[in-house]
Amino acid sequence: ARSRGGSKVLDWALSCSMASTSAPYTVYLDPKAAKTLEDDLSGTLSGIGAEVGIKNSKLIIIAPVAGSPAEKAGLKAGDQIIKIGDTDASGLALDEAVNKIRGPKDTKITLKIVRGTAEPQEITITRDVINVPSVKWSMKNGNIGYIQISTFGTDSSEKTVQAAKELKAQGATKIIQ
């Protein structure tokens, strides 16, 4: 469910209403959270193009997306983000950090990172539209088709079928998913 208005009271009331249902996976998303989920599921978002996570209570770059602004700016897997803009990253939940890093295309965000034991450095990155494929595929060992589903998005089913057809056309006799 998603409200069309901007009323915080309405959002609160709908959230309480959803929480009182007996359906275990039913939640209410306010308009901003719903838009973020839609962007995630579509595989298209505006940001720097890096997967981030929490490791040992630290905000870490898991991997920059190939060809993304994050990769072009020099971010590497394992970099610890200690500051997002003017915000100390140490106390942020993962979704809060992601929301601060994402932003409209052509806007800039400065991340202060630590790489290994080196001194902290600031990297300014211009956000862009990032297309994250939910399904990737390739041939392995001549006749084995490999399909990797990284996220379950709105196009995952269609892309998996497309992958299987293309791999079969390339001579795959077995498929690993």
Coordinates of C-alpha atoms in Angstrom, one line a residue:
A1 CA 0.0 0.0 0.0
R2 CA 1.1 3.5 -0.7
S3 CA -0.4 6.8 0.2
R4 CA -0.8 9.5 -2.5
G5 CA -0.8 12.4 -0.1
G6 CA 2.0 13.7 2.1
S7 CA 0.2 13.4 5.4
K8 CA 2.4 12.0 8.2
V9 CA -0.7 11.2 10.2
L10 CA -2.1 9.3 7.3
D11 CA 1.2 7.4 6.8
W12 CA 1.3 6.6 10.5
A13 CA -2.3 5.4 10.5
L14 CA -1.8 3.2 7.4
S15 CA 1.4 1.8 9.0
C16 CA -0.5 0.9 12.2
S17 CA -3.3 -0.7 10.1
M18 CA -0.8 -2.8 8.2
A19 CA 1.0 -3.9 11.4
S20 CA -2.2 -5.1 12.9
T21 CA -2.9 -7.6 10.1
S22 CA -2.0 -11.2 10.6
A23 CA -0.2 -11.5 7.3
P24 CA 3.5 -11.9 8.4
Y25 CA 5.0 -10.2 5.3
T26 CA 2.6 -7.3 5.0
V27 CA 4.2 -3.9 5.6
Y28 CA 3.3 -0.3 4.8
L29 CA 5.8 1.7 2.8
D30 CA 5.5 5.5 2.9
P31 CA 5.8 7.1 -0.6
K32 CA 9.6 7.6 -0.4
A33 CA 10.3 4.0 0.7
A34 CA 7.9 2.7 -2.0
K35 CA 9.7 4.7 -4.7
T36 CA 13.1 3.4 -3.4
L37 CA 11.7 -0.2 -3.6
E38 CA 10.3 0.3 -7.1
D39 CA 13.7 1.6 -8.2
D40 CA 15.5 -1.3 -6.6
L41 CA 13.2 -3.8 -8.2
S42 CA 13.4 -2.2 -11.7
G43 CA 17.2 -2.4 -11.6
T44 CA 17.4 1.3 -12.3
L45 CA 18.5 3.9 -9.7
S46 CA 20.3 7.1 -9.4
G47 CA 23.4 7.1 -7.3
I48 CA 27.1 6.2 -7.4
G49 CA 26.9 2.6 -8.5
A50 CA 28.4 0.7 -5.6
E51 CA 27.0 -2.1 -3.4
V52 CA 27.5 -1.2 0.2
G53 CA 27.1 -3.3 3.4
I54 CA 27.9 -3.4 7.1
K55 CA 30.9 -5.5 8.1
N56 CA 32.1 -5.6 11.7
S57 CA 29.8 -2.6 12.4
K58 CA 31.5 -0.5 9.7
L59 CA 30.0 0.7 6.4
I60 CA 32.0 -1.0 3.6
I61 CA 32.0 -0.9 -0.2
I62 CA 31.2 -4.5 -1.2
A63 CA 31.8 -3.8 -4.9
P64 CA 31.5 -1.0 -7.3
V65 CA 29.4 -1.7 -10.4
A66 CA 31.5 -2.0 -13.5
G67 CA 31.6 1.3 -15.4
S68 CA 29.8 3.2 -12.6
P69 CA 30.8 6.6 -11.2
A70 CA 32.0 4.8 -8.1
E71 CA 34.4 2.7 -10.1
K72 CA 35.6 5.6 -12.2
A73 CA 36.2 7.6 -9.0
G74 CA 38.5 4.9 -7.7
L75 CA 36.3 3.2 -5.0
K76 CA 37.4 -0.4 -4.3
A77 CA 35.9 -3.4 -2.6
G78 CA 36.8 -3.2 1.1
D79 CA 36.9 0.6 1.3
Q80 CA 35.4 1.8 4.6
I81 CA 33.1 4.8 4.3
I82 CA 33.5 6.9 7.4
K83 CA 31.7 10.0 6.3
I84 CA 28.9 10.7 3.7
G85 CA 28.9 14.4 2.9
D86 CA 28.9 16.0 6.4
T87 CA 27.4 13.0 8.1
D88 CA 29.5 10.6 10.2
A89 CA 28.7 7.1 8.8
S90 CA 29.6 5.2 12.0
G91 CA 26.1 5.3 13.5
L92 CA 24.0 4.9 10.4
A93 CA 21.9 1.9 9.6
L94 CA 22.5 0.5 6.1
D95 CA 19.3 1.9 4.6
E96 CA 20.1 5.4 6.0
A97 CA 23.5 5.3 4.5
V98 CA 22.2 4.2 1.1
N99 CA 19.6 6.9 1.1
K100 CA 22.3 9.5 1.8
I101 CA 24.6 8.2 -0.9
R102 CA 21.8 8.0 -3.6
G103 CA 20.6 11.1 -5.2
P104 CA 19.6 12.8 -8.4
K105 CA 21.7 12.4 -11.5
D106 CA 24.4 14.9 -12.0
T107 CA 24.5 15.9 -8.3
K108 CA 27.7 15.3 -6.3
I109 CA 28.4 13.4 -3.1
T110 CA 31.7 13.4 -1.2
L111 CA 32.6 10.2 0.7
K112 CA 35.4 10.1 3.2
I113 CA 36.9 6.6 3.0
V114 CA 39.7 4.6 4.6
R115 CA 41.5 2.0 2.5
G116 CA 43.4 -0.5 4.6
T117 CA 45.8 1.3 6.9
A118 CA 46.1 4.4 4.7
E119 CA 45.1 7.9 5.8
P120 CA 41.4 8.8 5.2
Q121 CA 40.7 10.4 1.8
E122 CA 37.8 12.3 0.4
I123 CA 36.4 11.2 -3.0
T124 CA 33.8 13.4 -4.7
I125 CA 31.5 11.4 -7.1
T126 CA 28.9 12.7 -9.5
R127 CA 25.8 10.6 -9.3
D128 CA 24.3 9.0 -12.4
V129 CA 21.6 6.7 -13.5
I130 CA 22.8 3.1 -12.7
N131 CA 21.3 0.1 -14.5
V132 CA 21.9 -3.0 -12.4
P133 CA 21.0 -6.2 -14.3
S134 CA 19.1 -8.6 -12.2
V135 CA 20.3 -11.6 -14.3
K136 CA 23.7 -12.2 -15.9
W137 CA 24.6 -15.3 -18.0
S138 CA 27.7 -16.8 -19.7
M139 CA 29.0 -20.1 -21.1
K140 CA 31.4 -22.1 -18.9
N141 CA 33.6 -25.1 -20.0
G142 CA 32.2 -25.2 -23.5
N143 CA 28.7 -26.6 -22.9
I144 CA 27.6 -25.4 -19.5
G145 CA 25.4 -22.4 -19.3
Y146 CA 25.7 -20.3 -16.1
I147 CA 22.9 -18.0 -15.0
Q148 CA 23.4 -15.7 -12.1
I149 CA 20.5 -13.9 -10.5
S150 CA 21.8 -11.1 -8.3
T151 CA 18.4 -9.6 -7.3
F152 CA 14.8 -10.6 -7.8
G153 CA 13.4 -7.6 -9.7
T154 CA 10.5 -7.0 -12.0
D155 CA 12.4 -8.3 -15.0
S156 CA 14.1 -11.3 -13.4
S157 CA 11.7 -14.0 -14.7
E158 CA 11.8 -12.6 -18.3
K159 CA 15.6 -12.2 -18.2
T160 CA 16.1 -15.8 -16.9
V161 CA 14.0 -17.2 -19.8
Q162 CA 16.0 -15.0 -22.2
A163 CA 19.3 -16.2 -20.7
A164 CA 18.2 -19.9 -21.0
K165 CA 17.2 -19.4 -24.7
E166 CA 20.5 -17.6 -25.5
L167 CA 22.6 -20.2 -23.7
K168 CA 20.8 -23.1 -25.5
A169 CA 21.4 -21.4 -28.8
Q170 CA 25.1 -21.2 -28.0
G171 CA 25.2 -24.9 -27.4
A172 CA 24.6 -25.3 -23.7
T173 CA 23.6 -28.8 -22.7
K174 CA 23.5 -28.1 -19.0
I175 CA 22.6 -25.0 -17.0
I176 CA 23.7 -23.9 -13.6
Q177 CA 21.7 -21.3 -11.8

